[in-house]
């Protein structure tokens, strides 16, 4: 199997698993709290990625000061990210939530523009403005007095994951492989949530079988296996965009699985705001970087 086929296969598996994370989180409902579910996802992901990492012979952190960066990465990519993710899905459909998080590539581009001086041309800035306008449409569709707080949580979710992406670039410059970066980030994310173990046990005892299985699925597949395939795809790809472009189909996957499992039907505001956001992000990725 060629490297190009592997890149596309690994990237598609990743977005398929990430897309399923939205409806499966909704499926759990209030059986397991957002914070307990975050702990389950972080701890299971850490355990599985450590096992995979040892099989891949990852190296130890190079310096003690690097542990602080991995601690921060564990927050942005795992513990805080999953908390915002779960809180957002308390009030949003799978489709709406996934569309808001699709703004992550744009937020990442703004971050690297500020930190690394990567250029954004006029088309790129227009796309960024349009993407934010799309989020505003979702936020205000039902009126200023009925703002869905879940959209704000999901926007924060996209923002912290953009920070995680920027840190991954830093780890690459420091000499770490993608597998090393994701494994140590997951470990620290899991450690940050260990204090929730008593609540996890209590919630899982009171939840039904389907709720527990959904929580375990979220901890194993979208939280560990997907991150592993994502790191493999980025490592093999000639250009990062070959992999990140797959994020554009994440809302479609989330909407389809959400409809099949939960019979969720997006409202008109989701279609309009979502179309603006997705179109803006696609055009930005194709034409928003560099000077033209």
Coordinates of C-alpha atoms in Angstrom, one line a residue:
X1 CA 0.0 0.0 0.0
X2 CA 1.5 3.4 -1.0
X3 CA 2.0 6.2 1.4
X4 CA -0.6 8.3 -0.4
X5 CA -3.3 5.7 0.0
X6 CA -2.3 5.3 3.7
X7 CA -2.6 9.0 4.3
X8 CA -6.1 9.1 2.8
X9 CA -7.2 6.0 4.5
X10 CA -5.9 7.1 8.0
X11 CA -7.4 10.6 7.6
X12 CA -10.8 9.2 6.5
X13 CA -10.8 6.8 9.5
X14 CA -10.0 9.6 11.8
X15 CA -12.8 12.0 10.7
X16 CA -15.2 9.1 10.6
X17 CA -14.5 8.3 14.3
X18 CA -14.4 12.0 15.2
X19 CA -17.7 12.6 13.5
X20 CA -19.3 9.7 15.4
X21 CA -18.2 11.4 18.7
X22 CA -20.9 14.0 18.4
X23 CA -24.0 11.7 18.3
X24 CA -22.6 9.2 20.7
X25 CA -22.0 12.0 23.2
X26 CA -25.6 13.1 22.7
X27 CA -26.7 9.5 23.1
X28 CA -25.4 9.4 26.6
X29 CA -27.4 12.4 27.5
X30 CA -27.5 13.2 31.3
X31 CA -26.7 9.6 32.4
X32 CA -23.0 10.5 32.7
X33 CA -22.0 14.1 33.5
X34 CA -19.9 16.1 31.1
X35 CA -17.0 16.1 33.6
X36 CA -17.1 12.3 34.2
X37 CA -17.4 11.6 30.5
X38 CA -14.3 13.9 30.0
X39 CA -12.4 11.8 32.6
X40 CA -13.4 8.5 30.9
X41 CA -12.3 9.8 27.5
X42 CA -9.0 11.2 28.8
X43 CA -8.0 8.2 30.9
X44 CA -8.9 5.5 28.4
X45 CA -7.1 7.5 25.6
X46 CA -4.0 7.9 27.7
X47 CA -3.9 4.1 28.6
X48 CA -4.4 3.0 25.0
X49 CA -2.0 5.5 23.4
X50 CA 0.7 4.6 26.0
X51 CA 0.3 0.9 24.9
X52 CA 0.5 1.9 21.2
X53 CA 3.4 4.3 21.9
X54 CA 5.5 1.6 23.6
X55 CA 4.9 -0.7 20.7
X56 CA 6.1 2.1 18.4
X57 CA 9.2 2.6 20.6
X58 CA 8.5 6.3 21.4
X59 CA 11.3 8.2 23.1
X60 CA 11.2 9.7 26.6
X61 CA 10.7 13.5 26.8
X62 CA 14.0 15.2 26.0
X63 CA 14.0 17.8 28.8
X64 CA 12.1 18.3 32.0
X65 CA 10.8 21.7 30.8
X66 CA 9.1 19.9 27.9
X67 CA 6.8 18.3 30.5
X68 CA 5.2 21.7 31.0
X69 CA 4.4 22.0 27.3
X70 CA 2.9 18.5 27.3
X71 CA 0.9 19.5 30.4
X72 CA -0.5 22.4 28.5
X73 CA -1.1 20.3 25.4
X74 CA -2.9 17.8 27.5
X75 CA -5.3 20.5 28.6
X76 CA -5.9 22.0 25.1
X77 CA -6.2 18.7 23.2
X78 CA -7.8 16.5 25.8
X79 CA -9.1 17.5 29.3
X80 CA -10.3 21.1 28.6
X81 CA -11.2 20.3 25.0
X82 CA -13.4 17.3 26.0
X83 CA -15.1 19.3 28.8
X84 CA -16.1 22.1 26.4
X85 CA -17.1 19.5 23.8
X86 CA -19.4 17.7 26.2
X87 CA -20.9 20.9 27.6
X88 CA -21.6 22.1 24.1
X89 CA -23.4 18.9 23.1
X90 CA -25.8 19.2 26.1
X91 CA -27.8 21.7 24.1
X92 CA -26.7 21.3 20.4
X93 CA -27.5 18.7 17.7
X94 CA -24.6 16.7 16.3
X95 CA -24.7 18.7 13.0
X96 CA -24.7 22.1 14.6
X97 CA -21.9 21.3 17.0
X98 CA -19.7 19.8 14.3
X99 CA -20.2 22.8 12.1
X100 CA -19.0 25.2 14.8
X101 CA -15.9 23.2 15.5
X102 CA -15.1 23.3 11.7
X103 CA -13.9 26.8 12.4
X104 CA -10.8 25.3 14.1
X105 CA -8.6 25.4 10.9
X106 CA -9.3 29.2 10.6
X107 CA -8.5 29.8 14.3
X108 CA -5.3 27.8 13.9
X109 CA -4.3 29.9 10.9
X110 CA -4.9 33.1 13.0
X111 CA -2.7 31.7 15.8
X112 CA 0.2 30.8 13.5
X113 CA -0.1 34.2 11.8
X114 CA 0.4 35.8 15.2
X115 CA 3.0 33.5 16.5
X116 CA 5.0 32.4 13.5
X117 CA 4.3 35.2 11.0
X118 CA 2.6 32.9 8.4
X119 CA 1.0 35.1 5.8
X120 CA -2.8 35.5 5.3
X121 CA -3.8 37.4 2.2
X122 CA -6.9 39.5 1.6
X123 CA -8.9 36.5 0.5
X124 CA -8.0 34.8 3.7
X125 CA -9.1 37.6 6.0
X126 CA -12.4 37.9 4.1
X127 CA -12.9 34.1 4.6
X128 CA -12.1 34.5 8.3
X129 CA -14.7 37.3 8.6
X130 CA -17.2 35.2 6.8
X131 CA -16.5 32.2 9.0
X132 CA -17.2 34.3 12.1
X133 CA -20.3 35.6 10.5
X134 CA -21.5 32.1 10.0
X135 CA -21.0 31.4 13.7
X136 CA -23.0 34.5 14.4
X137 CA -25.8 33.3 12.2
X138 CA -25.9 30.0 14.2
X139 CA -25.7 31.9 17.5
X140 CA -28.5 34.5 16.7
X141 CA -30.8 32.5 14.4
X142 CA -33.5 32.2 17.0
X143 CA -33.0 35.7 18.4
X144 CA -30.7 37.6 20.7
X145 CA -32.7 36.6 23.8
X146 CA -32.5 32.9 23.0
X147 CA -28.8 32.4 22.4
X148 CA -27.8 28.7 22.7
X149 CA -24.9 28.6 25.2
X150 CA -23.8 25.4 23.5
X151 CA -22.6 27.3 20.5
X152 CA -20.3 29.3 22.7
X153 CA -18.9 26.1 24.3
X154 CA -18.3 24.6 20.9
X155 CA -16.5 27.8 19.7
X156 CA -14.3 27.6 22.8
X157 CA -13.8 23.9 21.9
X158 CA -12.5 24.9 18.4
X159 CA -10.3 27.6 20.0
X160 CA -8.5 25.3 22.4
X161 CA -8.0 22.7 19.8
X162 CA -6.4 25.3 17.6
X163 CA -4.0 25.9 20.4
X164 CA -3.3 22.2 20.5
X165 CA -2.5 22.3 16.8
X166 CA -0.1 25.1 17.3
X167 CA 1.6 23.3 20.1
X168 CA 2.0 20.2 17.9
X169 CA 3.9 22.4 15.4
X170 CA 6.1 23.5 18.3
X171 CA 6.7 19.8 19.3
X172 CA 7.7 19.0 15.7
X173 CA 10.2 21.8 15.8
X174 CA 11.6 20.5 19.1
X175 CA 12.2 17.1 17.4
X176 CA 9.3 15.1 18.7
X177 CA 7.4 12.7 16.4
X178 CA 3.6 13.1 16.0
X179 CA 3.1 9.9 17.9
X180 CA 5.3 11.1 20.8
X181 CA 3.4 14.4 21.0
X182 CA 0.0 12.9 21.0
X183 CA 0.9 10.2 23.5
X184 CA 2.5 12.5 26.1
X185 CA -0.3 15.0 25.6
X186 CA -2.9 12.2 26.3
X187 CA -1.0 11.1 29.4
X188 CA -1.1 14.6 30.9
X189 CA -4.7 15.0 29.9
X190 CA -5.5 11.8 31.7
X191 CA -3.6 12.7 34.8
X192 CA -5.5 16.0 35.0
X193 CA -8.8 14.2 35.2
X194 CA -7.8 11.4 37.7
X195 CA -9.5 13.4 40.6
X196 CA -12.8 12.7 38.9
X197 CA -12.5 8.9 39.3
X198 CA -15.0 8.6 42.2
X199 CA -17.6 10.5 40.2
X200 CA -16.9 8.4 37.1
X201 CA -17.6 5.2 39.1
X202 CA -20.8 6.7 40.6
X203 CA -22.1 7.9 37.2
X204 CA -21.3 4.6 35.4
X205 CA -23.0 2.5 38.1
X206 CA -26.2 4.6 37.7
X207 CA -26.0 4.7 33.9
X208 CA -27.7 2.0 31.7
X209 CA -25.7 -0.5 29.6
X210 CA -26.1 1.6 26.4
X211 CA -24.8 4.7 28.1
X212 CA -21.8 2.9 29.5
X213 CA -20.9 1.3 26.2
X214 CA -21.2 4.7 24.4
X215 CA -18.8 6.2 27.0
X216 CA -16.3 3.4 26.6
X217 CA -16.6 3.7 22.8
X218 CA -15.9 7.5 23.0
X219 CA -12.8 6.8 25.2
X220 CA -11.4 4.1 22.9
X221 CA -12.3 5.1 19.3
X222 CA -12.7 8.9 18.9
X223 CA -10.3 9.7 21.8
X224 CA -7.4 7.2 21.3
X225 CA -7.6 5.3 18.0
X226 CA -8.6 8.4 16.0
X227 CA -5.7 10.4 17.5
X228 CA -3.4 7.6 16.6
X229 CA -4.5 7.5 13.0
X230 CA -4.4 11.3 12.8
X231 CA -0.8 11.4 13.9
X232 CA 0.1 8.6 11.4
X233 CA -1.6 10.5 8.6
X234 CA 0.2 13.7 9.4
X235 CA 3.5 11.9 9.7
X236 CA 3.1 10.3 6.2
X237 CA 1.7 13.2 4.4
X238 CA 3.8 15.5 2.2
X239 CA 1.6 18.5 3.1
X240 CA -0.4 18.9 6.3
X241 CA -3.3 20.2 4.2
X242 CA -3.7 16.7 2.6
X243 CA -4.9 15.6 6.0
X244 CA -6.6 18.6 7.5
X245 CA -8.8 19.0 4.4
X246 CA -10.6 15.9 5.6
X247 CA -12.0 17.9 8.5
X248 CA -14.4 19.5 6.0
X249 CA -16.5 16.3 5.8
X250 CA -16.7 16.0 9.6
X251 CA -20.0 17.9 9.8
X252 CA -21.5 15.7 7.1
X253 CA -20.5 12.5 8.9
X254 CA -21.8 13.9 12.3
X255 CA -25.1 14.9 10.7
X256 CA -25.6 11.5 9.0
X257 CA -24.8 9.5 12.1
X258 CA -26.8 11.9 14.2
X259 CA -29.8 11.3 12.0
X260 CA -29.4 7.5 11.9
X261 CA -28.9 7.1 15.7
X262 CA -30.9 10.0 17.2
X263 CA -33.2 11.1 14.3
X264 CA -31.7 14.6 14.6
X265 CA -32.9 17.0 11.8
X266 CA -30.9 20.3 11.6
X267 CA -32.9 23.6 11.4
X268 CA -32.7 26.2 8.6
X269 CA -30.3 28.3 10.7
X270 CA -27.8 25.3 10.8
X271 CA -28.0 24.9 7.0
X272 CA -27.4 28.7 6.4
X273 CA -24.8 29.3 9.0
X274 CA -23.1 25.9 8.3
X275 CA -22.9 26.6 4.6
X276 CA -21.2 30.0 5.3
X277 CA -18.7 28.5 7.7
X278 CA -17.8 25.4 5.6
X279 CA -17.5 27.4 2.4
X280 CA -15.3 30.0 4.2
X281 CA -13.0 27.4 5.6
X282 CA -12.7 25.6 2.3
X283 CA -11.9 28.8 0.3
X284 CA -9.5 29.9 3.1
X285 CA -7.6 26.6 2.9
X286 CA -7.3 26.8 -0.9
X287 CA -6.6 30.5 -1.4
X288 CA -6.2 32.2 1.9
X289 CA -2.5 31.6 2.6
X290 CA 0.5 33.4 1.2
X291 CA 0.6 36.5 -1.0
X292 CA -1.6 36.9 -4.1

